[in-house]
Coordinates of N, CA and C in Angstrom, one line a residue:
M290 N 68.6 137.2 109.6 CA 67.8 137.0 108.3 C 68.2 135.5 108.1
L291 N 67.0 134.9 107.7 CA 67.1 133.5 107.1 C 68.2 133.5 105.4
P292 N 68.7 132.5 105.2 CA 69.3 132.3 103.8 C 68.0 132.3 102.8
Q293 N 68.2 132.6 101.5 CA 67.3 132.7 100.6 C 67.6 132.2 99.2
H294 N 67.0 131.3 98.4 CA 67.3 131.2 97.1 C 66.1 131.5 96.4
T295 N 66.8 132.3 95.1 CA 65.5 132.7 94.1 C 65.7 132.0 92.4
L296 N 64.7 131.5 92.4 CA 64.9 130.7 90.9 C 63.5 131.5 90.1
S297 N 64.1 131.7 88.5 CA 62.8 132.5 87.5 C 62.9 131.3 86.5
I298 N 61.9 131.8 85.8 CA 61.7 131.1 84.4 C 61.4 132.0 83.6
S299 N 61.2 131.9 82.1 CA 60.9 132.7 81.3 C 59.7 131.8 80.6
I300 N 58.7 132.6 80.5 CA 57.7 132.1 80.1 C 57.3 132.7 78.5
N301 N 57.1 132.3 77.8 CA 56.6 132.8 76.3 C 55.1 133.1 76.1
R302 N 54.6 133.5 77.3 CA 53.1 134.1 77.6 C 53.0 135.2 78.0
P303 N 52.0 136.3 77.5 CA 52.0 137.5 78.5 C 51.5 137.5 80.0
P304 N 52.1 138.1 80.7 CA 52.1 138.3 82.1 C 50.6 137.6 82.7
E305 N 49.6 138.5 81.8 CA 48.4 138.4 82.2 C 47.8 137.0 82.2
V306 N 48.3 136.5 81.1 CA 47.8 134.9 81.1 C 48.5 134.1 82.2
V307 N 49.7 134.1 82.2 CA 50.2 133.4 83.2 C 50.0 133.8 84.8
Y308 N 49.6 134.9 85.1 CA 49.2 135.4 86.4 C 47.5 134.6 86.5
D309 N 46.5 134.9 85.4 CA 45.2 134.5 85.5 C 45.1 132.9 85.9
F310 N 46.1 132.2 85.3 CA 46.0 130.8 85.7 C 46.4 130.5 87.0
A311 N 48.0 130.9 87.2 CA 48.7 130.8 88.2 C 48.3 131.3 89.8
W312 N 47.4 132.3 89.8 CA 47.1 132.7 91.3 C 45.9 131.9 91.7
Q313 N 45.1 131.1 91.1 CA 44.3 130.7 91.8 C 44.6 129.4 92.4
P314 N 44.2 129.3 93.8 CA 44.5 128.2 94.6 C 44.7 126.8 93.9
E315 N 43.2 126.7 93.1 CA 42.7 125.4 92.7 C 43.9 125.0 91.9
A316 N 44.4 125.8 90.7 CA 45.6 125.8 89.8 C 47.0 125.3 90.6
F317 N 47.4 125.8 91.5 CA 48.4 125.5 92.3 C 48.6 123.6 92.1
M318 N 47.4 122.7 92.2 CA 47.7 121.5 92.4 C 48.0 120.8 91.1
K319 N 48.1 122.0 89.8 CA 48.2 121.4 88.6 C 49.5 121.6 88.5
W320 N 50.5 122.4 89.1 CA 51.6 122.4 88.7 C 52.8 122.6 90.2
A321 N 52.5 123.0 91.0 CA 53.0 123.2 92.4 C 53.3 122.1 93.2
S322 N 53.8 120.7 92.7 CA 54.0 119.4 93.6 C 54.6 120.1 94.9
G323 N 55.3 121.0 95.0 CA 56.0 121.0 96.0 C 55.2 121.4 97.2
L324 N 54.0 122.2 96.8 CA 52.8 122.5 97.9 C 52.2 121.3 98.4
A325 N 51.4 120.8 97.3 CA 50.7 119.6 97.6 C 50.1 119.0 96.4
K326 N 49.5 117.9 96.5 CA 48.7 117.3 95.3 C 47.2 117.5 95.9
T327 N 47.2 117.7 97.0 CA 45.4 117.8 97.5 C 45.6 119.2 98.0
L328 N 44.6 120.2 97.6 CA 44.4 121.3 98.3 C 42.9 121.5 98.4
V329 N 42.3 121.7 99.7 CA 41.0 121.6 99.5 C 40.7 123.2 100.6
Q330 N 39.2 123.7 100.3 CA 38.8 124.6 100.9 C 38.1 124.3 102.2
A331 N 38.5 124.4 103.5 CA 37.3 124.1 104.4 C 37.3 125.0 105.7
K332 N 36.1 125.4 105.6 CA 35.6 126.2 106.9 C 36.4 127.4 106.5
G333 N 36.4 128.1 105.0 CA 37.1 129.2 104.8 C 38.6 129.8 104.6
K334 N 39.5 128.4 104.8 CA 40.8 128.0 104.8 C 41.0 127.1 103.6
W335 N 42.4 127.2 103.1 CA 42.9 126.3 102.2 C 43.9 125.5 103.2
I336 N 43.8 124.1 102.7 CA 44.6 123.1 103.5 C 45.1 121.9 102.5
A337 N 46.2 121.7 102.6 CA 47.0 121.4 101.6 C 47.5 120.0 102.6
H338 N 47.3 118.7 101.9 CA 47.7 117.4 102.7 C 49.3 117.4 101.9
T339 N 49.9 117.2 103.0 CA 51.7 116.9 102.4 C 52.0 115.6 103.2
P340 N 53.1 115.2 102.6 CA 54.0 114.1 103.2 C 54.0 114.1 104.7
N341 N 53.8 115.4 105.1 CA 54.4 115.6 106.6 C 52.9 116.0 107.7
G342 N 51.9 115.7 106.9 CA 50.5 116.1 107.5 C 50.1 117.6 106.8
P343 N 48.9 117.7 107.1 CA 47.9 118.7 106.8 C 48.6 120.2 107.2
V344 N 48.6 121.2 106.3 CA 49.0 122.4 106.7 C 48.3 123.5 106.0
Q345 N 47.9 124.7 106.4 CA 47.2 125.9 106.1 C 48.4 126.6 105.1
V346 N 47.2 126.9 104.2 CA 47.8 127.8 103.1 C 47.2 128.8 102.6
R347 N 47.6 130.2 103.3 CA 46.9 131.5 102.9 C 47.8 132.0 101.5
F348 N 46.9 132.8 100.5 CA 47.1 132.9 99.5 C 47.0 134.6 99.4
T349 N 47.9 135.4 98.4 CA 47.6 137.1 98.3 C 46.1 136.7 97.4
P350 N 45.8 137.6 97.6 CA 44.1 138.1 97.0 C 44.8 138.5 95.4
H351 N 43.6 138.1 94.7 CA 43.7 138.7 93.3 C 44.6 139.9 93.3
N352 N 45.2 140.4 92.2 CA 45.5 141.8 92.1 C 46.3 142.1 90.6
H353 N 46.5 143.4 90.2 CA 47.1 143.6 89.3 C 48.3 144.0 89.1
F354 N 49.3 143.5 89.9 CA 50.7 143.4 90.4 C 51.5 142.2 90.1
G355 N 50.9 141.2 89.5 CA 51.5 139.8 89.3 C 52.1 139.0 90.6
I356 N 51.9 139.6 91.8 CA 51.9 139.0 93.1 C 51.2 137.7 93.5
L357 N 52.1 136.6 93.4 CA 51.5 135.3 94.0 C 51.9 134.9 95.2
D358 N 52.3 136.0 96.3 CA 52.9 135.3 97.3 C 51.8 134.6 98.2
H359 N 52.4 133.6 99.0 CA 51.5 132.8 100.0 C 52.1 132.5 101.0
W360 N 51.7 131.6 102.3 CA 52.1 131.6 103.5 C 51.8 129.8 103.7
V361 N 52.6 129.3 104.3 CA 52.6 128.0 104.7 C 52.5 127.8 106.0
V362 N 51.3 127.2 106.8 CA 51.3 127.3 108.4 C 51.3 126.0 108.5
P363 N 52.3 124.8 109.0 CA 51.9 123.8 109.6 C 51.3 123.7 111.0
P364 N 51.1 122.4 111.4 CA 50.3 122.7 112.8 C 51.0 123.1 114.1
T365 N 52.2 123.1 113.6 CA 53.1 123.9 115.1 C 52.8 125.5 115.0
G366 N 52.1 125.7 113.7 CA 51.9 127.2 113.7 C 53.0 128.3 113.3
E367 N 54.2 127.7 113.1 CA 55.4 128.8 112.5 C 55.1 129.0 111.1
E368 N 54.6 130.3 110.5 CA 54.4 130.2 109.3 C 55.7 130.6 108.3
T369 N 55.7 130.0 107.0 CA 56.6 130.2 105.8 C 56.1 131.0 105.0
Y370 N 56.6 131.8 104.6 CA 56.3 132.8 103.5 C 57.4 132.9 102.4
I371 N 56.4 132.4 101.2 CA 56.8 132.2 99.9 C 56.8 133.3 98.8
G372 N 57.8 134.0 98.4 CA 57.4 135.2 97.6 C 57.6 134.6 95.8
L373 N 56.4 135.2 95.5 CA 56.3 134.3 94.0 C 55.5 135.8 93.2
R374 N 56.3 135.6 92.2 CA 55.8 137.0 91.3 C 56.0 136.6 89.8
V375 N 54.9 137.1 89.2 CA 54.8 137.1 87.5 C 55.1 138.6 86.9
I376 N 56.3 138.7 86.4 CA 56.6 139.9 85.9 C 56.9 140.3 84.2
P377 N 56.6 141.3 83.8 CA 56.8 141.3 82.5 C 58.1 141.2 81.5
N378 N 58.4 140.6 80.6 CA 59.6 140.3 79.8 C 59.3 140.6 78.8
Q379 N 59.4 141.7 78.1 CA 58.9 142.0 76.7 C 57.4 141.3 76.3
A380 N 57.4 140.5 75.6 CA 55.6 140.1 75.4 C 55.5 139.0 76.1
G381 N 56.5 138.6 76.9 CA 56.6 137.3 77.3 C 56.4 137.8 79.0
S382 N 57.0 136.4 79.9 CA 56.9 136.8 81.5 C 57.9 136.1 81.8
E383 N 58.4 136.4 83.3 CA 59.3 135.8 84.0 C 58.7 135.7 85.2
V384 N 58.7 134.2 85.9 CA 58.2 134.1 87.0 C 59.1 133.8 88.0
V385 N 59.3 134.6 89.1 CA 60.2 134.7 90.1 C 59.5 133.9 91.5
F386 N 60.3 133.2 91.9 CA 60.2 132.3 93.1 C 61.2 132.6 93.9
T387 N 60.8 133.0 95.4 CA 61.8 133.4 96.4 C 61.6 132.3 97.4
F388 N 62.4 131.3 97.8 CA 62.1 130.7 99.2 C 63.4 130.7 100.2
Y389 N 63.2 130.4 101.5 CA 63.8 130.5 102.6 C 63.9 129.3 103.3
R390 N 65.5 129.4 103.6 CA 66.2 128.0 104.5 C 65.7 128.3 106.1
T391 N 64.7 127.8 106.5 CA 64.4 127.7 107.5 C 65.6 127.3 108.9
P392 N 65.6 127.8 109.8 CA 66.5 127.0 110.9 C 66.5 125.6 111.2
E393 N 65.4 124.6 110.9 CA 65.4 123.4 111.1 C 65.9 122.7 109.8
M394 N 66.2 123.5 108.6 CA 66.4 122.8 107.6 C 68.0 122.3 107.3
D395 N 68.4 121.1 106.8 CA 69.8 121.0 106.6 C 69.9 121.3 105.1
D396 N 71.4 121.1 104.5 CA 71.8 121.2 103.5 C 70.7 120.5 101.9
A397 N 70.5 119.2 102.5 CA 70.0 118.1 101.4 C 68.7 118.5 101.5
T398 N 67.8 119.0 102.7 CA 66.4 119.4 102.4 C 66.0 120.5 101.9
F399 N 67.0 121.8 101.7 CA 67.3 122.8 101.1 C 67.1 122.3 99.7
E400 N 68.3 121.9 99.6 CA 68.6 121.6 98.0 C 67.5 120.6 97.4
A401 N 66.9 120.0 97.9 CA 65.7 119.3 97.6 C 64.7 119.9 97.1
D402 N 64.4 120.8 98.2 CA 63.2 122.0 97.8 C 63.4 122.8 96.6
R403 N 64.9 123.2 96.4 CA 65.2 124.0 95.3 C 64.8 123.1 93.8
E404 N 65.2 121.6 93.8 CA 65.1 121.1 92.9 C 63.7 120.9 92.6
T405 N 62.7 120.6 93.5 CA 61.3 120.7 93.3 C 60.7 121.7 92.9
I406 N 61.2 123.3 93.1 CA 60.7 124.4 92.8 C 61.1 124.4 91.3
R407 N 62.2 123.8 91.2 CA 62.8 124.3 89.5 C 61.8 123.3 88.8
A408 N 61.3 121.9 88.9 CA 60.7 121.0 88.4 C 59.5 122.0 88.3
D409 N 58.8 122.3 89.2 CA 57.3 122.8 89.3 C 57.3 124.2 88.3
L410 N 58.3 124.9 88.4 CA 58.2 126.0 87.4 C 58.4 125.4 86.2
E411 N 59.2 124.7 85.7 CA 58.9 123.9 84.5 C 57.6 123.6 84.0
T412 N 57.0 122.8 85.1 CA 55.6 122.3 84.8 C 54.7 123.5 84.5
L413 N 54.8 124.6 85.2 CA 54.0 125.6 84.9 C 54.3 126.2 83.5
K414 N 55.6 126.6 83.2 CA 55.6 127.2 81.7 C 55.2 126.2 80.6
G415 N 55.2 124.6 80.9 CA 54.7 123.7 80.1 C 53.2 123.9 79.9
I416 N 52.6 124.3 81.0 CA 51.1 124.1 80.9 C 50.8 125.4 80.5
V417 N 51.3 126.3 80.4 CA 51.0 128.0 80.3 C 51.3 127.7 78.7
E418 N 52.5 127.9 78.1 CA 52.9 127.8 77.2 C 52.1 126.8 76.1
G419 N 52.0 125.6 76.5 CA 51.3 124.5 75.8 C 49.9 124.6 75.3
G420 N 49.1 126.0 75.9 CA 47.9 126.1 75.5 C 47.2 125.8 76.2
A421 N 47.3 124.6 77.2 CA 46.2 124.0 78.0 C 45.3 124.6 79.0
I422 N 45.6 126.4 78.6 CA 44.6 126.7 79.9 C 43.7 127.6 78.8
S423 N 42.7 127.8 79.5 CA 41.0 128.4 78.6 C 40.7 129.3 80.0
P424 N 39.7 130.0 79.3 CA 38.7 130.7 80.4 C 38.2 129.4 81.7
G425 N 38.1 129.9 82.6 CA 37.9 128.8 83.7 C 38.9 128.0 84.0
Y426 N 40.3 128.7 84.1 CA 41.3 128.2 84.1 C 41.8 126.7 84.9
P427 N 40.9 126.8 86.0 CA 41.2 125.7 87.1 C 41.0 124.3 86.4
E428 N 40.5 124.2 85.2 CA 40.1 122.7 84.5 C 41.2 122.6 83.7
A429 N 41.9 123.5 83.5 CA 43.0 123.3 82.6 C 43.9 122.0 83.0
Q430 N 44.4 121.1 81.8 CA 45.1 120.1 81.6 C 46.7 120.3 81.7
P431 N 47.4 119.8 82.2 CA 48.9 119.9 81.8 C 49.4 118.8 80.7

C-alpha cells in the first residue's frame, strides 16, 4: 500500500454550492494549480499541460454524493488516483482531499505536493465563500 496524506478544509457554504462549482473540469483551472493552469478537452479526453508535459485527466461524473475523485495519467500510462470529497458540515461543507506518495516520489516532492494541495484548498474556499460563483460556474473569477 502507498503512504497517503489527507487534507481537509471547512467552507462556510452548503455542500451543494461547493460541489456544483468544484466538480466541473473547467473549474479546476480556477482553484487546482497542482493539476494544471490549462485543461482542455480533446477527442473526448481532458488533457492538462503540466511542467512535466501533458497528462490525461479522468473525472468522476456528476453525482449527488459529493464525490470529485479524479485520475491523472501521464504519458507513461501509470494512473494516479486522487480522492476528493465534499461532505456536509452542518450548514457548511468539509472538502477532503486524499493523495498518495508514489514509489518514485521523494520526501521533498511529497511535502511540496502537500503544500500545493493545501494552498489549492484555500483558493477553493476563497472563491466559494467570496461569492464569486453564479449559475454557469465555470466563468467564476477568484
